[in-house]
Coordinates of C-alpha atoms and ligand atoms in Angstrom, one line a residue:
X1 CA 104.7 77.6 124.4
X2 CA 101.6 75.9 122.6
X3 CA 100.4 77.9 119.4
X4 CA 97.0 77.2 117.4
X5 CA 96.8 78.5 113.8
X6 CA 93.7 78.2 111.8
X7 CA 93.4 78.5 108.2
X8 CA 96.2 75.9 107.5
X9 CA 95.2 75.6 103.7
X10 CA 95.3 79.2 103.2
X11 CA 98.1 81.5 101.9
X12 CA 99.5 83.0 105.2
X13 CA 98.4 80.3 107.4
X14 CA 100.6 77.5 105.3
X15 CA 103.7 79.6 105.9
X16 CA 102.7 80.1 109.3
X17 CA 102.7 76.8 110.2
X18 CA 106.5 76.6 109.4
X19 CA 107.6 79.9 110.7
X20 CA 106.1 79.6 114.3
X21 CA 107.9 76.1 114.6
X22 CA 110.8 77.7 116.5
X23 CA 108.5 79.3 119.1
X24 CA 106.7 76.1 120.4
X25 CA 104.5 73.5 119.7
X26 CA 102.5 74.4 116.7
X27 CA 98.8 73.0 116.5
X28 CA 97.6 74.0 112.8
X29 CA 94.2 73.5 111.9
X30 CA 91.9 73.6 108.8
X31 CA 88.3 74.3 108.6
X32 CA 87.3 70.7 109.3
X33 CA 88.6 71.3 112.8
X34 CA 87.7 75.1 113.3
X35 CA 84.7 75.8 111.2
X36 CA 84.8 79.6 111.4
X37 CA 81.4 79.9 109.7
X38 CA 80.4 78.3 113.2
X39 CA 81.6 80.6 115.8
X40 CA 79.8 79.2 118.8
X41 CA 82.1 76.0 118.3
X42 CA 85.4 77.9 118.5
X43 CA 85.3 78.1 122.4
X44 CA 85.4 74.4 122.6
X45 CA 88.5 73.6 120.4
X46 CA 90.5 76.6 122.6
X47 CA 89.0 74.7 125.8
X48 CA 90.5 71.4 124.2
X49 CA 93.9 72.7 122.9
X50 CA 94.5 75.4 125.7
X51 CA 97.0 77.3 123.4
X52 CA 98.9 80.1 124.4
X53 CA 99.0 81.9 121.3
X54 CA 96.2 81.8 118.9
X55 CA 97.0 82.9 115.4
X56 CA 94.1 83.6 112.9
X57 CA 94.7 83.9 109.2
X58 CA 91.5 81.9 108.3
X59 CA 89.3 84.3 106.5
X60 CA 86.6 84.9 104.0
X61 CA 88.8 86.6 100.9
X62 CA 86.5 86.4 98.3
X63 CA 86.2 90.1 98.3
X64 CA 83.6 90.0 95.1
X65 CA 81.6 86.9 96.3
X66 CA 81.4 88.8 99.7
X67 CA 78.9 91.2 97.9
X68 CA 76.1 88.8 97.4
X69 CA 77.4 86.7 100.6
X70 CA 77.8 89.2 103.5
X71 CA 75.9 87.4 106.2
X72 CA 78.8 84.6 105.5
X73 CA 81.3 86.9 105.5
X74 CA 80.2 88.7 108.8
X75 CA 80.2 85.2 110.6
X76 CA 83.7 84.3 109.3
X77 CA 85.3 87.6 109.4
X78 CA 83.4 89.6 112.1
X79 CA 81.8 87.1 114.6
X80 CA 84.4 84.2 114.6
X81 CA 87.3 86.3 115.5
X82 CA 85.3 87.7 118.3
X83 CA 84.8 84.2 119.4
X84 CA 88.4 83.5 119.8
X85 CA 89.1 86.7 121.3
X86 CA 86.7 86.1 124.3
X87 CA 88.4 82.3 124.4
X88 CA 91.9 83.8 124.4
X89 CA 91.1 86.1 127.3
X90 CA 89.5 83.3 129.1
X91 CA 93.0 81.3 128.7
X92 CA 94.8 84.4 129.4
X93 CA 96.1 83.3 125.7
X94 CA 97.6 86.3 122.7
X95 CA 95.3 86.4 119.7
X96 CA 97.2 87.4 116.7
X97 CA 94.6 88.2 113.8
X98 CA 94.7 89.6 110.1
X99 CA 93.1 92.2 108.7
X100 CA 93.2 94.4 105.6
X101 CA 93.7 98.1 103.7
X102 CA 90.2 97.3 102.5
X103 CA 88.9 98.7 105.8
X104 CA 89.8 101.9 104.3
X105 CA 88.3 103.7 101.2
X106 CA 91.5 104.8 100.0
X107 CA 90.6 108.3 99.9
X108 CA 94.0 109.7 101.9
X109 CA 97.0 111.1 100.0
X110 CA 99.6 109.5 102.4
X111 CA 99.9 105.8 103.5
X112 CA 97.3 104.7 106.4
X113 CA 98.2 104.6 110.0
X114 CA 96.7 102.5 112.3
X115 CA 94.6 104.6 113.9
X116 CA 93.1 106.4 110.7
X117 CA 89.3 105.9 110.7
X118 CA 88.3 103.3 108.7
X119 CA 85.7 103.5 106.0
X120 CA 85.2 100.1 103.9
X121 CA 84.1 100.3 100.7
X122 CA 82.6 96.9 100.6
X123 CA 81.0 93.9 102.1
X124 CA 84.3 92.4 102.7
X125 CA 85.9 95.6 104.2
X126 CA 82.7 95.7 106.5
X127 CA 83.2 92.2 107.5
X128 CA 87.0 92.6 108.5
X129 CA 86.3 95.8 110.3
X130 CA 83.5 93.9 112.3
X131 CA 86.4 91.6 113.3
X132 CA 88.8 94.2 114.3
X133 CA 85.9 95.7 116.6
X134 CA 84.4 92.5 118.0
X135 CA 88.4 91.8 119.4
X136 CA 88.8 94.9 120.7
X137 CA 85.5 94.5 122.6
X138 CA 86.5 91.2 124.0
X139 CA 89.4 92.5 125.5
X140 CA 92.4 90.5 126.7
X141 CA 95.7 90.3 124.9
X142 CA 95.5 90.9 121.0
X143 CA 97.2 92.1 118.0
X144 CA 95.7 93.0 114.7
X145 CA 97.9 92.9 111.7
X146 CA 96.5 94.6 108.6
X147 CA 98.3 93.6 105.2
X148 CA 97.6 93.9 101.5
X149 CA 98.1 92.4 98.2
X150 CA 99.0 89.1 99.6
X151 CA 100.6 86.8 97.2
X152 CA 103.3 83.6 97.1
X153 CA 104.3 80.9 95.3
X154 CA 101.5 78.9 96.4
X155 CA 97.4 79.4 96.5
X156 CA 95.1 81.5 94.6
X157 CA 96.8 85.0 94.4
X158 CA 97.7 88.2 91.7
X159 CA 101.4 87.0 90.7
X160 CA 100.1 83.2 90.0
X161 CA 97.2 84.4 87.6
X162 CA 99.7 86.9 85.8
X163 CA 102.2 84.4 85.3
X164 CA 99.4 82.0 83.8
X165 CA 98.1 84.9 81.6
X166 CA 101.6 86.0 80.6
X167 CA 102.0 82.2 79.2
X168 CA 98.7 82.7 77.3
X169 CA 98.1 86.0 76.1
X170 CA 100.3 88.6 74.0
X171 CA 98.9 91.5 75.9
X172 CA 97.9 91.8 79.6
X173 CA 95.6 95.2 80.5
X174 CA 95.8 95.8 84.2
X175 CA 94.8 98.6 86.5
X176 CA 97.2 101.3 86.9
X177 CA 95.4 103.6 89.5
X178 CA 95.4 101.4 92.6
X179 CA 98.6 101.5 94.7
X180 CA 99.5 99.6 97.4
X181 CA 102.5 97.1 98.5
X182 CA 102.6 93.5 97.2
X183 CA 103.2 91.5 100.4
X184 CA 104.2 87.8 100.4
X185 CA 102.7 85.2 102.8
X186 CA 106.1 84.3 103.7
X187 CA 107.1 87.9 105.0
X188 CA 103.9 87.7 107.1
X189 CA 104.3 84.8 108.7
X190 CA 108.3 85.3 109.3
X191 CA 107.4 88.8 110.7
X192 CA 104.6 87.2 112.7
X193 CA 107.0 84.7 114.5
X194 CA 109.0 87.8 115.1
X195 CA 106.1 90.0 116.5
X196 CA 105.2 86.7 118.5
X197 CA 108.3 86.4 120.2
X198 CA 108.7 90.2 121.4
X199 CA 105.1 89.9 122.2
X200 CA 105.4 87.3 124.9
X201 CA 108.5 88.9 126.2
X202 CA 106.5 92.0 126.6
X203 CA 103.6 90.0 128.3
X204 CA 106.3 88.7 130.9
X205 CA 107.5 92.1 131.8
X206 CA 104.0 93.7 131.8
X207 CA 104.7 95.7 128.8
X208 CA 102.3 94.5 126.5
X209 CA 100.1 96.8 124.9
X210 CA 97.0 95.4 122.4
X211 CA 96.4 97.0 119.3
X212 CA 96.2 97.2 115.7
X213 CA 99.5 97.4 113.6
X214 CA 100.3 97.2 109.6
X215 CA 102.3 94.5 108.3
X216 CA 103.0 95.2 104.6
X217 CA 106.6 95.1 102.5
X218 CA 108.1 98.3 102.1
X219 CA 107.6 100.6 99.0
X220 CA 104.6 100.7 96.6
X221 CA 103.4 100.3 93.2
X222 CA 100.1 99.7 90.9
X223 CA 98.7 96.4 90.2
X224 CA 100.2 97.5 86.9
X225 CA 103.7 97.9 88.1
X226 CA 103.5 94.6 90.0
X227 CA 102.4 92.8 86.5
X228 CA 105.5 94.2 84.9
X229 CA 107.7 93.3 87.6
X230 CA 106.3 89.8 87.4
X231 CA 106.7 89.4 83.4
X232 CA 109.9 90.5 83.7
X233 CA 111.0 88.3 86.8
X234 CA 109.5 85.3 84.8
X235 CA 111.3 86.3 81.5
X236 CA 114.8 86.6 83.3
X237 CA 114.2 83.1 84.7
X238 CA 112.3 81.1 82.3
X239 CA 112.0 82.8 78.9
X240 CA 109.8 80.5 77.2
X241 CA 107.2 80.7 79.9
X242 CA 106.2 84.1 78.8
X243 CA 104.1 85.0 75.6
X244 CA 103.2 88.4 76.5
X245 CA 104.5 91.5 74.6
X246 CA 102.7 94.1 76.3
X247 CA 101.7 94.9 79.9
X248 CA 98.9 97.6 79.0
X249 CA 98.0 99.9 81.9
X250 CA 94.4 101.1 82.5
X251 CA 92.0 102.6 84.9
X252 CA 90.0 101.1 87.3
X253 CA 87.0 102.4 85.5
X254 CA 87.9 99.9 82.5
X255 CA 88.0 96.6 84.5
X256 CA 84.7 96.7 86.6
X257 CA 84.3 94.7 89.6
X258 CA 81.0 93.8 92.1
X259 CA 83.3 95.2 95.0
X260 CA 84.7 98.8 94.9
X261 CA 88.9 98.7 95.9
X262 CA 90.5 101.4 97.3
X263 CA 93.0 103.6 95.2
X264 CA 95.6 104.3 97.7
X265 CA 96.1 101.1 99.7
X266 CA 99.4 102.1 101.2
X267 CA 99.8 101.5 104.8
X268 CA 102.5 102.8 107.2
X269 CA 104.5 100.4 109.3
X270 CA 106.1 102.5 111.6
X271 CA 104.4 101.2 114.5
X272 CA 105.8 97.9 113.9
X273 CA 109.0 99.1 113.8
X274 CA 108.6 100.9 117.0
X275 CA 106.8 98.0 119.1
X276 CA 108.1 94.9 117.8
X277 CA 111.4 96.0 116.0
X278 CA 110.2 94.5 112.7
X279 CA 111.8 96.2 109.8
X280 CA 110.1 95.1 106.6
X281 CA 111.9 94.6 103.3
X282 CA 111.2 96.2 99.8
X283 CA 108.2 94.3 98.1
X284 CA 110.7 93.5 94.8
X285 CA 112.8 91.3 97.6
X286 CA 109.7 89.3 98.2
X287 CA 108.8 88.7 94.5
X288 CA 112.2 87.6 93.6
X289 CA 112.0 85.0 96.2
X290 CA 108.5 84.1 95.5
X291 CA 109.6 83.8 91.3
X292 CA 112.6 81.8 92.7
X293 CA 110.6 79.6 94.6
X294 CA 108.0 79.2 91.6
X295 CA 110.7 78.6 89.1
X296 CA 113.0 76.1 91.0
Ligands
NAP301 N1 94.7 87.7 100.1 C1 95.0 88.9 100.2 O1 95.4 89.5 99.1 C2 94.9 89.5 101.6 C3 95.0 90.8 101.5 C4 94.5 91.6 102.8 C5 94.6 90.7 104.1 N2 94.3 90.0 103.9 C6 94.2 88.9 105.1 O2 95.1 88.0 105.5 C7 94.9 86.9 105.9 C8 95.3 85.8 105.3 O3 94.5 85.7 103.7 P1 95.2 84.6 102.9 O4 95.7 85.3 101.8 O5 96.1 83.6 103.5 O6 93.9 84.0 102.9 P2 93.5 82.6 101.9 O7 94.9 82.1 101.1 O8 92.4 83.0 100.9 O9 93.3 81.7 102.8 C9 91.6 81.5 103.6 C10 91.7 80.5 104.6 O10 90.8 80.4 105.4 C11 90.2 79.2 105.3 N3 88.8 79.2 105.6 C12 87.7 79.9 104.9 N4 86.5 79.8 104.9 C13 86.9 79.3 106.5 C14 86.3 78.7 107.4 N5 84.4 79.0 107.6 N6 86.3 78.2 108.6 C15 87.5 77.9 108.9 N7 88.7 78.1 107.8 C16 88.0 79.0 106.5 C17 90.4 78.8 104.4 O11 90.2 77.2 104.1 P3 90.0 76.5 102.7 O12 91.3 76.5 101.8 O13 89.2 75.4 103.1 O14 88.8 77.4 102.0 C18 91.9 79.1 103.8 O15 92.9 78.4 104.6 C19 93.2 87.0 106.0 O16 92.9 87.5 107.4 C20 92.8 88.0 104.9 O17 91.6 88.8 105.2 C21 94.5 89.1 102.8

C-alpha cells in the first residue's frame, strides 16, 4: 500500500510520517512538493505518486491571520482538499482529511456530534467547512476527521507557549470560559493509522462508508485548566524551569482576538469507536507523554 502525506513539516504531518509506516510505503511531502495554495497543481502530483491513500494534514492554520487572508485560507483549506478528493476518486484512493471544532459556533451545551449543523464564527472555520463540503461533493471514498486544540512536543502550540511563558513570568492570565479537549498530534496520527487500516479492510469487503468523524482526546477542560496542568507537569519534571506563581482564570472578553472562538469546542468521538474501534485516552495522558518528550 502506498500512502501520500501532505504537510510533513506540521505537527500532525510530522507524526503521521512515522505512524503510517507500518501500513506501507509512505511518501511525505512538504509545501514545495505539494503547494495547496495552487490547487490546480495537485492532480499532477497524485498522477505521479499514484497513492492508495492520501492523508492531508496540511492546512492554513493561522486562525486570527485568516480574518485578513480569507481568500488564501479558502484556497488552501477549501479548494485544495476538493482537488485532492477529485484526484483521489479518479485513482480509487482513500482520502483522509482533517477539520476542526471551529466549524461550530460553540453555542451547543453538549459535545458536538459529526452531524450537527456547522456555523463557523470566523474565516478559518469557514475555509475548513468549505473543504469538508468540497470533499463531500467530489464523492469517492473519504473521511474527514475533525479535531481540536492540537499540540505536542514540537511545532507552534499552546503547550509550548505556556512552557515558555511559565519560565519568564510570575503570573499567567488564561481564558477559562472556552472548553474543549487538548489533543496531541501523536494521538491524531496513531489513531489515523488505526482508522486507515480499518477503512481499507472495510473497502475490501464493501463495507466502507465515507463520512465525518470527531477525533479528539477524551475528557474536557478550559484553556486555563490546560495551562494549570502544563505548569504543574513542568514543575514536577523540572522545578527550575518554572517561574510562574499564579495561573489566573480570565474571560474571553479580557483577551480579545481578531477571530471569535467557540465557547464549547467539545466533540463527541462516539462514531469513531463505533466505525473503527478507536477508543481515545483522556487528554491528561497525552499531556504527560508530551511533557516527558519535552523534558527528556
Ligand atoms: N492546530 C490546531 O489546534 C488544530 C485544531 C483543529 C484542527 N486542526 C486541523 O488539524 C490539521 C493539522 O493541523 P496542525 O496543527 O498539524 O497544523 P500545523 O502544525 O500548523 O501545520 C500545517 C502544515 O500545513 C502546511 N501548509 C501550510 N500552507 C501550505 C500550503 N500552501 N501548501 C502546502 N502545505 C501548507 C505547513 O507547511 P509549512 O511548515 O511550510 O508552513 C505545515 O506543514 C489541519 O487540518 C488543521 O486545520 C488543527
